[in-house]
């Protein structure tokens, strides 16, 4: 004690001239005040403190006027009591629909019982049970789990475990053209977007090949023995709902086996039952070495991401006490309420046959959209996808645009000029109370990823609305949009 004081005398000194620390409560909004903000104040705060540039796009689409008050099942409910049918589904984050009662009840009970959250000092029964459940849902030897809080974090973990397990000191990573794997710096390096990559200094050990091109992948792997990892979305979401045939995936598996390369399947968007199987790769009878889930894993109420690796891969990377902490759980990995939310979500997914429902209702959606494509071939270019992960591609009318529209269109934002999906999405919301999503890399594609609780009646409501809107013709659709900008 004495010795301590002698070594660190500053602890016993008080600086009487120091400025008093201001501990007065700043001007903080309360939860009740937050809930009561009106659209104008929300817009002002968003512009002032979050992202003024992004507000520009929200305004262009008319989304800035909507304040969501509540949500249930397939619907949002806005400040005027208007029910908005959700065919966007948070880019695949809402498999169970909004506020699933069983998920809410599990969370409520967990809180009422005063359970603990942070799980880094003690073992967590919740994280352990979630990891066991994920292993049970995963085929083959995919049974070692890393828990995080986002898709990017799960994919960072996936790429890192594969890179270490590849055993190559200068390991290179192959990724696909039009890929999206997240925006943190590691996975940003294998996200094929000039916009997102900006001018950041990125990880350099990467090689890009076209998606779905087995010959290109073979050439790359055979010409460079440093390639140790291949990272692919099983269905490209941001690329515009692009899939590859079974022969490609069988080829990827065989090629990786032959050259001792590890295959990482990004299932953050296409996994969790969305395509009609728990993992999209299960359609092709192959199993990757590592995979990742997020989005719907949090059952629409929590931020949960997971990397799931084959035990052999995991043990090579982090299997000894010496290597175990290299990529151990972060602060919020496996946090209590998030874990039990994911546990309940997985149980609901199977108890309510949501995967089967996705396959059945997805078939209905695709066949109705194909009928619309036949009816409006000059507007709809393609309908594609599996289950409830569907892409609706419009003809690029930037070159064929009716002359009457050119002057009007030239006033619009660059992002919208050649793209019908912006006009159609904005009017589906304004006139038909339906929300759809756009696609990062292909502005002509609307992404349909409704909750897996979607019914055939919901599909009919959506398709009837789209039919009605398209029957008005392109000139009227664009005109309607321009008018809404003035109003
Ligand atoms: C395929 C894929 N991987 C990774 C991510 C990143 O997930 P997050 O936004 O949760 O970080 C996304 C997000 O859209 C995605 O679609």
Short mmCIF file of C-alpha atoms and ligand atoms in Angstrom, two decimals:
data_model
loop_
_atom_site.label_atom_id
_atom_site.label_comp_id
_atom_site.label_asym_id
_atom_site.label_seq_id
_atom_site.Cartn_x
_atom_site.Cartn_y
_atom_site.Cartn_z
CA UNK A 1 0.00 0.00 0.00
CA UNK A 2 2.67 2.44 1.14
CA UNK A 3 4.89 1.38 -1.66
CA UNK A 4 2.11 1.98 -4.21
CA UNK A 5 1.56 5.52 -3.00
CA UNK A 6 5.27 6.18 -3.24
CA UNK A 7 5.44 4.98 -6.82
CA UNK A 8 2.32 6.86 -7.99
CA UNK A 9 2.12 10.02 -5.87
CA UNK A 10 -0.24 11.70 -8.35
CA UNK A 11 -3.10 9.58 -6.94
CA UNK A 12 -2.95 11.44 -3.65
CA UNK A 13 -2.75 14.93 -5.13
CA UNK A 14 -5.79 17.07 -5.91
CA UNK A 15 -5.49 19.85 -8.50
CA UNK A 16 -7.47 22.66 -6.86
CA UNK A 17 -7.22 24.92 -9.94
CA UNK A 18 -8.68 22.40 -12.41
CA UNK A 19 -11.88 23.36 -14.27
CA UNK A 20 -14.89 21.71 -12.60
CA UNK A 21 -16.10 18.77 -14.72
CA UNK A 22 -19.48 19.51 -16.23
CA UNK A 23 -21.73 16.61 -15.38
CA UNK A 24 -24.99 18.40 -16.10
CA UNK A 25 -27.36 16.34 -18.23
CA UNK A 26 -27.17 17.49 -21.87
CA UNK A 27 -30.32 18.22 -23.84
CA UNK A 28 -31.33 14.58 -24.34
CA UNK A 29 -34.50 13.32 -25.95
CA UNK A 30 -36.38 10.69 -23.99
CA UNK A 31 -37.73 7.46 -25.45
CA UNK A 32 -41.25 8.92 -25.41
CA UNK A 33 -40.04 12.04 -27.22
CA UNK A 34 -38.27 9.88 -29.80
CA UNK A 35 -41.46 7.93 -30.48
CA UNK A 36 -43.42 11.17 -30.85
CA UNK A 37 -41.10 12.88 -33.40
CA UNK A 38 -43.04 14.02 -36.48
CA UNK A 39 -41.79 13.37 -40.06
CA UNK A 40 -40.39 16.90 -40.37
CA UNK A 41 -38.35 16.64 -37.14
CA UNK A 42 -37.20 13.14 -38.15
CA UNK A 43 -36.03 14.54 -41.48
CA UNK A 44 -34.25 17.46 -39.80
CA UNK A 45 -32.43 15.19 -37.33
CA UNK A 46 -31.53 12.69 -40.06
CA UNK A 47 -30.02 15.48 -42.17
CA UNK A 48 -28.30 17.10 -39.20
CA UNK A 49 -26.87 13.98 -37.57
CA UNK A 50 -27.06 10.93 -39.78
CA UNK A 51 -26.70 11.28 -43.56
CA UNK A 52 -27.84 14.40 -45.43
CA UNK A 53 -26.93 12.89 -48.82
CA UNK A 54 -29.00 9.78 -48.22
CA UNK A 55 -31.99 11.94 -47.39
CA UNK A 56 -31.92 13.19 -50.98
CA UNK A 57 -32.78 9.66 -52.22
CA UNK A 58 -35.45 9.09 -49.62
CA UNK A 59 -37.10 12.33 -50.67
CA UNK A 60 -36.87 11.47 -54.35
CA UNK A 61 -38.82 8.28 -53.71
CA UNK A 62 -41.31 9.90 -51.34
CA UNK A 63 -40.21 7.71 -48.43
CA UNK A 64 -39.43 10.71 -46.23
CA UNK A 65 -43.12 11.43 -45.63
CA UNK A 66 -43.77 8.07 -44.01
CA UNK A 67 -43.41 7.58 -40.29
CA UNK A 68 -43.81 3.96 -39.28
CA UNK A 69 -45.59 3.64 -35.94
CA UNK A 70 -46.04 -0.12 -35.62
CA UNK A 71 -45.52 -3.31 -37.60
CA UNK A 72 -47.09 -6.74 -37.58
CA UNK A 73 -46.67 -9.78 -39.80
CA UNK A 74 -46.55 -8.67 -43.45
CA UNK A 75 -47.38 -5.03 -42.69
CA UNK A 76 -45.97 -1.73 -41.51
CA UNK A 77 -48.50 0.76 -40.15
CA UNK A 78 -47.76 4.45 -40.66
CA UNK A 79 -48.72 7.62 -38.77
CA UNK A 80 -52.07 7.77 -40.58
CA UNK A 81 -52.99 4.16 -39.84
CA UNK A 82 -52.15 3.16 -43.41
CA UNK A 83 -51.06 -0.49 -43.71
CA UNK A 84 -48.07 -0.97 -46.01
CA UNK A 85 -47.55 -4.46 -47.45
CA UNK A 86 -43.88 -5.35 -47.01
CA UNK A 87 -42.42 -7.00 -50.12
CA UNK A 88 -39.00 -5.55 -49.25
CA UNK A 89 -38.59 -7.47 -46.01
CA UNK A 90 -35.46 -5.60 -44.92
CA UNK A 91 -33.42 -7.26 -47.72
CA UNK A 92 -34.31 -10.65 -46.31
CA UNK A 93 -34.15 -9.76 -42.62
CA UNK A 94 -37.76 -10.52 -41.77
CA UNK A 95 -38.36 -14.22 -42.39
CA UNK A 96 -40.80 -14.38 -39.45
CA UNK A 97 -42.61 -11.17 -40.40
CA UNK A 98 -42.71 -8.14 -38.15
CA UNK A 99 -43.03 -8.71 -34.41
CA UNK A 100 -43.71 -12.43 -34.45
CA UNK A 101 -45.68 -13.11 -31.23
CA UNK A 102 -43.57 -16.10 -30.18
CA UNK A 103 -40.35 -14.12 -30.63
CA UNK A 104 -41.78 -11.18 -28.69
CA UNK A 105 -42.97 -13.47 -25.88
CA UNK A 106 -39.57 -15.19 -25.58
CA UNK A 107 -37.81 -11.81 -25.34
CA UNK A 108 -40.34 -10.48 -22.84
CA UNK A 109 -39.96 -13.54 -20.60
CA UNK A 110 -36.18 -13.31 -20.77
CA UNK A 111 -36.32 -9.71 -19.55
CA UNK A 112 -38.96 -10.41 -16.89
CA UNK A 113 -36.72 -13.14 -15.46
CA UNK A 114 -33.79 -10.69 -15.14
CA UNK A 115 -31.48 -12.78 -17.28
CA UNK A 116 -27.95 -11.61 -18.10
CA UNK A 117 -26.76 -10.32 -21.45
CA UNK A 118 -23.00 -9.90 -21.78
CA UNK A 119 -21.41 -13.29 -22.03
CA UNK A 120 -17.67 -12.79 -22.17
CA UNK A 121 -16.73 -13.57 -18.56
CA UNK A 122 -18.81 -16.71 -18.03
CA UNK A 123 -19.96 -19.40 -20.39
CA UNK A 124 -23.35 -18.53 -21.89
CA UNK A 125 -26.09 -21.13 -21.99
CA UNK A 126 -27.82 -19.04 -24.68
CA UNK A 127 -24.84 -18.71 -27.03
CA UNK A 128 -24.04 -22.41 -26.60
CA UNK A 129 -27.61 -23.44 -27.38
CA UNK A 130 -27.77 -21.18 -30.43
CA UNK A 131 -24.50 -22.62 -31.73
CA UNK A 132 -25.86 -26.15 -31.23
CA UNK A 133 -29.05 -25.22 -33.11
CA UNK A 134 -27.13 -23.74 -36.01
CA UNK A 135 -25.01 -26.88 -36.25
CA UNK A 136 -28.24 -28.93 -36.25
CA UNK A 137 -29.64 -26.85 -39.15
CA UNK A 138 -26.43 -27.17 -41.16
CA UNK A 139 -25.55 -30.15 -43.36
CA UNK A 140 -22.35 -32.19 -43.31
CA UNK A 141 -19.65 -31.21 -40.90
CA UNK A 142 -20.61 -27.53 -40.65
CA UNK A 143 -20.79 -27.41 -36.87
CA UNK A 144 -18.41 -24.82 -35.41
CA UNK A 145 -20.04 -21.45 -34.86
CA UNK A 146 -18.83 -17.89 -34.35
CA UNK A 147 -21.53 -15.46 -33.24
CA UNK A 148 -21.50 -11.76 -34.10
CA UNK A 149 -23.89 -8.90 -34.68
CA UNK A 150 -24.03 -8.39 -38.46
CA UNK A 151 -23.58 -10.01 -41.83
CA UNK A 152 -20.32 -8.14 -42.35
CA UNK A 153 -18.97 -9.44 -39.04
CA UNK A 154 -20.03 -12.99 -39.88
CA UNK A 155 -18.38 -12.74 -43.30
CA UNK A 156 -15.19 -11.25 -41.82
CA UNK A 157 -15.06 -14.28 -39.52
CA UNK A 158 -15.71 -16.62 -42.46
CA UNK A 159 -12.93 -15.20 -44.62
CA UNK A 160 -10.48 -15.11 -41.72
CA UNK A 161 -11.06 -18.72 -40.61
CA UNK A 162 -10.67 -19.90 -44.21
CA UNK A 163 -7.55 -17.84 -44.82
CA UNK A 164 -5.83 -19.22 -41.72
CA UNK A 165 -6.97 -22.79 -42.37
CA UNK A 166 -5.78 -22.66 -45.98
CA UNK A 167 -2.26 -22.88 -44.57
CA UNK A 168 -0.88 -20.70 -47.37
CA UNK A 169 1.42 -17.95 -46.08
CA UNK A 170 0.47 -15.63 -48.98
CA UNK A 171 -3.10 -16.82 -49.24
CA UNK A 172 -5.12 -15.15 -52.02
CA UNK A 173 -8.90 -14.95 -52.03
CA UNK A 174 -11.08 -15.34 -55.11
CA UNK A 175 -14.38 -13.48 -55.23
CA UNK A 176 -16.98 -12.84 -57.91
CA UNK A 177 -17.85 -9.90 -60.10
CA UNK A 178 -20.95 -8.07 -58.77
CA UNK A 179 -20.41 -9.57 -55.32
CA UNK A 180 -21.66 -8.01 -52.10
CA UNK A 181 -20.22 -9.25 -48.81
CA UNK A 182 -20.46 -6.18 -46.57
CA UNK A 183 -18.84 -2.83 -45.95
CA UNK A 184 -16.27 -3.43 -43.20
CA UNK A 185 -12.80 -3.12 -44.69
CA UNK A 186 -11.91 -6.80 -45.03
CA UNK A 187 -15.08 -7.88 -46.82
CA UNK A 188 -15.34 -4.55 -48.62
CA UNK A 189 -12.20 -5.68 -50.44
CA UNK A 190 -14.15 -8.58 -51.95
CA UNK A 191 -17.32 -6.55 -52.53
CA UNK A 192 -17.26 -5.68 -56.21
CA UNK A 193 -18.47 -2.10 -56.13
CA UNK A 194 -16.51 1.02 -57.05
CA UNK A 195 -19.08 3.05 -55.16
CA UNK A 196 -18.66 1.20 -51.86
CA UNK A 197 -14.92 0.62 -52.25
CA UNK A 198 -14.46 4.38 -52.71
CA UNK A 199 -10.78 5.19 -52.53
CA UNK A 200 -10.11 3.10 -49.45
CA UNK A 201 -6.87 1.19 -49.10
CA UNK A 202 -8.14 -2.36 -49.38
CA UNK A 203 -6.82 -5.83 -48.72
CA UNK A 204 -4.73 -6.74 -51.74
CA UNK A 205 -4.68 -10.54 -51.71
CA UNK A 206 -7.81 -10.87 -53.87
CA UNK A 207 -8.66 -11.99 -57.38
CA UNK A 208 -11.97 -11.33 -59.15
CA UNK A 209 -13.63 -13.81 -61.52
CA UNK A 210 -17.04 -13.59 -63.22
CA UNK A 211 -19.85 -15.18 -61.17
CA UNK A 212 -21.05 -18.54 -62.46
CA UNK A 213 -18.10 -19.02 -64.83
CA UNK A 214 -16.44 -22.31 -63.88
CA UNK A 215 -13.81 -22.04 -66.60
CA UNK A 216 -12.64 -18.67 -65.32
CA UNK A 217 -12.48 -20.00 -61.76
CA UNK A 218 -10.56 -23.07 -62.92
CA UNK A 219 -8.08 -20.93 -64.87
CA UNK A 220 -7.54 -18.69 -61.83
CA UNK A 221 -7.01 -21.54 -59.37
CA UNK A 222 -4.82 -23.58 -61.70
CA UNK A 223 -2.58 -20.65 -62.50
CA UNK A 224 -1.96 -19.46 -58.94
CA UNK A 225 -1.10 -21.88 -56.14
CA UNK A 226 -1.43 -19.05 -53.60
CA UNK A 227 -5.21 -19.10 -54.04
CA UNK A 228 -6.52 -20.72 -50.88
CA UNK A 229 -10.08 -19.39 -50.53
CA UNK A 230 -13.05 -18.87 -52.85
CA UNK A 231 -15.86 -16.63 -51.55
CA UNK A 232 -19.23 -16.64 -53.32
CA UNK A 233 -22.81 -15.62 -52.53
CA UNK A 234 -24.89 -18.65 -53.44
CA UNK A 235 -27.47 -16.28 -54.93
CA UNK A 236 -26.18 -12.79 -55.61
CA UNK A 237 -28.54 -10.31 -53.96
CA UNK A 238 -26.96 -6.91 -54.59
CA UNK A 239 -26.04 -8.09 -58.10
CA UNK A 240 -29.74 -8.41 -58.95
CA UNK A 241 -30.82 -11.92 -57.82
CA UNK A 242 -28.37 -13.89 -59.93
CA UNK A 243 -27.96 -17.63 -59.47
CA UNK A 244 -25.78 -20.25 -61.14
CA UNK A 245 -26.70 -23.79 -62.26
CA UNK A 246 -26.07 -26.96 -60.30
CA UNK A 247 -23.18 -27.89 -62.62
CA UNK A 248 -21.37 -24.72 -61.52
CA UNK A 249 -21.67 -25.50 -57.82
CA UNK A 250 -20.71 -29.14 -58.29
CA UNK A 251 -17.71 -27.85 -60.26
CA UNK A 252 -16.77 -25.34 -57.53
CA UNK A 253 -16.82 -28.11 -54.93
CA UNK A 254 -14.74 -30.50 -57.06
CA UNK A 255 -12.25 -27.81 -58.03
CA UNK A 256 -11.75 -26.70 -54.44
CA UNK A 257 -11.30 -30.30 -53.29
CA UNK A 258 -8.77 -30.98 -56.04
CA UNK A 259 -6.64 -27.95 -55.23
CA UNK A 260 -7.10 -27.94 -51.47
CA UNK A 261 -8.90 -24.60 -51.65
CA UNK A 262 -11.61 -23.64 -49.11
CA UNK A 263 -15.03 -22.54 -50.33
CA UNK A 264 -16.89 -19.90 -48.31
CA UNK A 265 -20.61 -19.62 -49.14
CA UNK A 266 -22.13 -16.25 -48.20
CA UNK A 267 -25.72 -17.06 -47.23
CA UNK A 268 -26.36 -13.83 -45.33
CA UNK A 269 -29.18 -12.85 -47.69
CA UNK A 270 -30.14 -16.06 -49.50
CA UNK A 271 -29.90 -18.39 -46.49
CA UNK A 272 -32.29 -19.05 -43.61
CA UNK A 273 -34.96 -20.71 -45.72
CA UNK A 274 -35.48 -17.85 -48.15
CA UNK A 275 -35.00 -19.90 -51.32
CA UNK A 276 -37.03 -22.89 -50.09
CA UNK A 277 -34.12 -24.73 -48.40
CA UNK A 278 -32.39 -23.68 -45.19
CA UNK A 279 -29.25 -22.89 -47.19
CA UNK A 280 -29.45 -22.04 -50.89
CA UNK A 281 -26.46 -24.32 -51.59
CA UNK A 282 -28.62 -27.28 -50.53
CA UNK A 283 -30.46 -26.99 -53.87
CA UNK A 284 -27.27 -28.17 -55.55
CA UNK A 285 -26.30 -31.12 -53.35
CA UNK A 286 -23.00 -29.56 -52.24
CA UNK A 287 -21.64 -28.36 -48.91
CA UNK A 288 -19.12 -25.50 -48.56
CA UNK A 289 -16.30 -25.45 -46.02
CA UNK A 290 -17.52 -22.30 -44.33
CA UNK A 291 -20.78 -20.34 -44.49
CA UNK A 292 -22.37 -17.27 -42.92
CA UNK A 293 -25.86 -16.21 -41.90
CA UNK A 294 -27.25 -12.95 -40.52
CA UNK A 295 -30.35 -10.85 -41.35
CA UNK A 296 -33.33 -13.15 -40.51
CA UNK A 297 -31.23 -15.03 -37.95
CA UNK A 298 -32.16 -12.18 -35.59
CA UNK A 299 -35.89 -12.93 -36.21
CA UNK A 300 -36.49 -9.27 -37.05
CA UNK A 301 -35.83 -8.18 -33.44
CA UNK A 302 -32.09 -8.58 -32.80
CA UNK A 303 -28.77 -8.07 -34.54
CA UNK A 304 -27.27 -11.53 -34.97
CA UNK A 305 -24.74 -12.88 -37.44
CA UNK A 306 -23.06 -16.27 -37.49
CA UNK A 307 -20.16 -17.93 -39.22
CA UNK A 308 -20.48 -21.71 -39.40
CA UNK A 309 -17.38 -23.71 -40.35
CA UNK A 310 -16.48 -27.34 -40.71
CA UNK A 311 -14.80 -28.46 -37.52
CA UNK A 312 -11.63 -29.46 -39.36
CA UNK A 313 -11.33 -25.96 -40.84
CA UNK A 314 -12.05 -24.26 -37.53
CA UNK A 315 -9.56 -26.40 -35.62
CA UNK A 316 -6.80 -25.71 -38.15
CA UNK A 317 -7.35 -21.98 -37.71
CA UNK A 318 -8.03 -21.60 -33.99
CA UNK A 319 -7.98 -25.09 -32.46
CA UNK A 320 -5.22 -24.74 -29.85
CA UNK A 321 -5.14 -22.62 -26.68
CA UNK A 322 -2.39 -20.62 -28.39
CA UNK A 323 -4.59 -19.71 -31.39
CA UNK A 324 -8.01 -19.81 -29.70
CA UNK A 325 -8.20 -16.09 -28.95
CA UNK A 326 -7.14 -14.85 -32.39
CA UNK A 327 -10.76 -14.48 -33.45
CA UNK A 328 -12.79 -15.18 -30.33
CA UNK A 329 -16.23 -13.61 -29.79
CA UNK A 330 -16.44 -9.79 -29.73
CA UNK A 331 -18.20 -7.91 -26.91
CA UNK A 332 -21.72 -8.45 -28.24
CA UNK A 333 -21.18 -11.85 -29.86
CA UNK A 334 -23.70 -14.29 -28.39
CA UNK A 335 -25.28 -11.64 -26.15
CA UNK A 336 -28.19 -13.10 -24.15
CA UNK A 337 -31.36 -11.58 -25.59
CA UNK A 338 -30.02 -11.72 -29.16
CA UNK A 339 -29.18 -15.41 -28.74
CA UNK A 340 -32.55 -16.41 -27.30
CA UNK A 341 -34.27 -14.38 -30.02
CA UNK A 342 -32.36 -16.37 -32.63
CA UNK A 343 -33.10 -19.65 -30.81
CA UNK A 344 -36.84 -18.92 -30.79
CA UNK A 345 -36.66 -17.72 -34.39
CA UNK A 346 -35.15 -21.00 -35.58
CA UNK A 347 -37.81 -22.96 -33.70
CA UNK A 348 -40.57 -20.85 -35.28
CA UNK A 349 -39.02 -21.29 -38.74
CA UNK A 350 -39.50 -25.06 -38.48
CA UNK A 351 -42.64 -25.18 -36.32
CA UNK A 352 -44.49 -22.98 -38.81
CA UNK A 353 -43.04 -24.64 -41.94
CA UNK A 354 -41.80 -21.29 -43.18
CA UNK A 355 -39.17 -22.83 -45.47
CA UNK A 356 -41.81 -24.91 -47.23
CA UNK A 357 -44.06 -21.87 -47.39
CA UNK A 358 -41.25 -19.87 -49.02
CA UNK A 359 -40.94 -22.53 -51.74
CA UNK A 360 -44.70 -22.79 -52.33
CA UNK A 361 -45.60 -19.10 -52.21
CA UNK A 362 -42.41 -18.24 -54.10
CA UNK A 363 -43.51 -20.50 -56.99
CA UNK A 364 -46.85 -18.68 -57.07
CA UNK A 365 -45.11 -15.28 -57.08
CA UNK A 366 -42.78 -16.26 -59.91
CA UNK A 367 -45.58 -17.72 -62.04
CA UNK A 368 -47.76 -14.63 -61.58
CA UNK A 369 -44.84 -12.34 -62.44
CA UNK A 370 -44.02 -14.43 -65.52
CA UNK A 371 -47.63 -13.96 -66.65
CA UNK A 372 -47.17 -10.20 -66.22
CA UNK A 373 -43.95 -10.40 -68.23
CA UNK A 374 -45.92 -11.99 -71.09
CA UNK A 375 -48.53 -9.27 -70.80
CA UNK A 376 -45.99 -6.39 -70.66
CA UNK A 377 -42.93 -7.61 -72.64
CA UNK A 378 -41.88 -4.05 -73.41
CA UNK A 379 -41.69 -3.24 -69.70
CA UNK A 380 -40.64 -6.45 -67.92
CA UNK A 381 -37.40 -7.97 -69.17
CA UNK A 382 -36.92 -10.88 -66.78
CA UNK A 383 -38.34 -12.63 -63.74
CA UNK A 384 -35.94 -14.85 -61.82
CA UNK A 385 -35.20 -16.36 -58.44
CA UNK A 386 -36.10 -19.16 -56.11
CA UNK A 387 -38.54 -19.24 -53.22
CA UNK A 388 -39.09 -15.75 -51.83
CA UNK A 389 -35.89 -14.27 -53.26
CA UNK A 390 -37.13 -12.92 -56.55
CA UNK A 391 -35.75 -10.39 -59.03
CA UNK A 392 -38.03 -8.46 -61.36
CA UNK A 393 -35.96 -6.81 -64.07
CA UNK A 394 -37.40 -4.00 -66.16
CA UNK A 395 -36.28 -3.13 -69.66
CA UNK A 396 -33.64 -0.42 -69.61
CA UNK A 397 -35.60 2.37 -71.18
CA UNK A 398 -32.81 4.95 -71.13
CA UNK A 399 -32.31 4.39 -74.86
CA UNK A 400 -35.85 3.57 -75.93
CA UNK A 401 -37.53 6.21 -73.79
CA UNK A 402 -40.46 7.96 -75.48
CA UNK A 403 -39.35 11.39 -76.76
CA UNK A 404 -42.02 13.11 -74.66
CA UNK A 405 -40.32 11.92 -71.47
CA UNK A 406 -36.76 12.98 -72.25
CA UNK A 407 -36.97 16.58 -71.02
CA UNK A 408 -38.75 15.48 -67.83
CA UNK A 409 -36.32 12.68 -67.09
CA UNK A 410 -33.31 14.90 -67.62
CA UNK A 411 -34.37 16.82 -64.51
CA UNK A 412 -34.10 13.72 -62.36
CA UNK A 413 -31.30 12.30 -60.35
CA UNK A 414 -28.72 10.27 -62.32
CA UNK A 415 -29.60 7.15 -60.40
CA UNK A 416 -33.17 7.19 -61.62
CA UNK A 417 -32.72 8.23 -65.21
CA UNK A 418 -32.52 4.89 -66.98
CA UNK A 419 -34.37 2.96 -64.34
CA UNK A 420 -38.03 2.16 -64.16
CA UNK A 421 -37.72 0.51 -60.76
CA UNK A 422 -37.42 3.85 -58.96
CA UNK A 423 -40.62 5.17 -60.56
CA UNK A 424 -42.49 1.94 -60.02
CA UNK A 425 -41.30 1.50 -56.43
CA UNK A 426 -42.25 5.07 -55.53
CA UNK A 427 -45.74 4.67 -56.99
CA UNK A 428 -46.34 1.24 -55.51
CA UNK A 429 -45.79 2.89 -52.14
CA UNK A 430 -47.74 6.06 -52.82
CA UNK A 431 -50.78 4.63 -54.62
CA UNK A 432 -50.91 0.95 -53.64
CA UNK A 433 -49.40 0.86 -50.10
CA UNK A 434 -46.72 -1.64 -51.09
CA UNK A 435 -43.02 -1.48 -50.26
CA UNK A 436 -40.41 -3.01 -52.59
CA UNK A 437 -36.61 -2.83 -52.67
CA UNK A 438 -34.10 -1.77 -55.25
CA UNK A 439 -30.86 -3.43 -56.17
CA UNK A 440 -27.44 -1.94 -55.52
CA UNK A 441 -25.74 -2.77 -58.80
CA UNK A 442 -28.60 -2.99 -61.27
CA UNK A 443 -31.09 -0.15 -60.93
CA UNK A 444 -33.50 -1.92 -63.30
CA UNK A 445 -34.11 -4.73 -60.84
CA UNK A 446 -36.68 -4.71 -58.06
CA UNK A 447 -35.80 -7.17 -55.33
CA UNK A 448 -38.72 -9.00 -53.78
CA UNK A 449 -37.85 -10.55 -50.45
CA UNK A 450 -41.06 -10.52 -48.41
CA UNK A 451 -41.23 -12.24 -45.02
CA UNK A 452 -41.48 -16.03 -45.31
CA UNK A 453 -44.92 -15.81 -43.65
CA UNK A 454 -46.15 -14.33 -46.96
CA UNK A 455 -49.38 -15.88 -48.27
CA UNK A 456 -50.64 -16.46 -51.81
CA UNK A 457 -53.22 -13.73 -51.12
CA UNK A 458 -50.39 -11.28 -50.33
CA UNK A 459 -48.76 -12.26 -53.62
CA UNK A 460 -52.03 -11.66 -55.47
CA UNK A 461 -52.42 -8.24 -53.84
CA UNK A 462 -48.91 -7.31 -54.94
CA UNK A 463 -49.25 -8.68 -58.49
CA UNK A 464 -52.70 -7.10 -59.02
CA UNK A 465 -51.27 -3.73 -57.95
CA UNK A 466 -48.29 -4.11 -60.26
CA UNK A 467 -50.61 -5.12 -63.12
CA UNK A 468 -52.77 -2.06 -62.53
CA UNK A 469 -49.76 0.25 -62.43
CA UNK A 470 -48.09 -1.23 -65.52
CA UNK A 471 -51.38 -1.08 -67.47
CA UNK A 472 -51.09 2.72 -67.31
CA UNK A 473 -47.99 2.59 -69.53
CA UNK A 474 -44.52 4.06 -69.12
CA UNK A 475 -45.44 7.64 -69.99
CA UNK A 476 -48.12 7.76 -67.35
CA UNK A 477 -45.90 6.05 -64.74
CA UNK A 478 -43.07 8.54 -65.27
CA UNK A 479 -45.51 11.45 -65.44
CA UNK A 480 -47.10 10.34 -62.17
CA UNK A 481 -43.70 10.21 -60.56
CA UNK A 482 -42.73 13.70 -61.79
CA UNK A 483 -46.00 15.11 -60.50
CA UNK A 484 -45.35 13.55 -57.11
CA UNK A 485 -42.03 15.38 -56.99
CA UNK A 486 -43.81 18.69 -57.42
CA UNK A 487 -46.54 17.91 -54.92
C1 LIG B 1 -24.79 -11.41 -49.21
C2 LIG B 1 -24.50 -10.43 -48.12
N1 LIG B 1 -23.40 -10.57 -47.38
C3 LIG B 1 -23.11 -9.72 -46.38
C4 LIG B 1 -23.92 -8.65 -46.10
C5 LIG B 1 -23.57 -7.70 -44.99
O1 LIG B 1 -24.51 -7.76 -43.98
P1 LIG B 1 -24.69 -6.55 -42.93
O2 LIG B 1 -25.34 -5.42 -43.67
O3 LIG B 1 -25.55 -7.12 -41.85
O4 LIG B 1 -23.33 -6.19 -42.44
C6 LIG B 1 -25.09 -8.46 -46.85
C7 LIG B 1 -25.97 -7.31 -46.57
O5 LIG B 1 -26.80 -6.93 -47.34
C8 LIG B 1 -25.39 -9.35 -47.90
O6 LIG B 1 -26.48 -9.22 -48.65
#
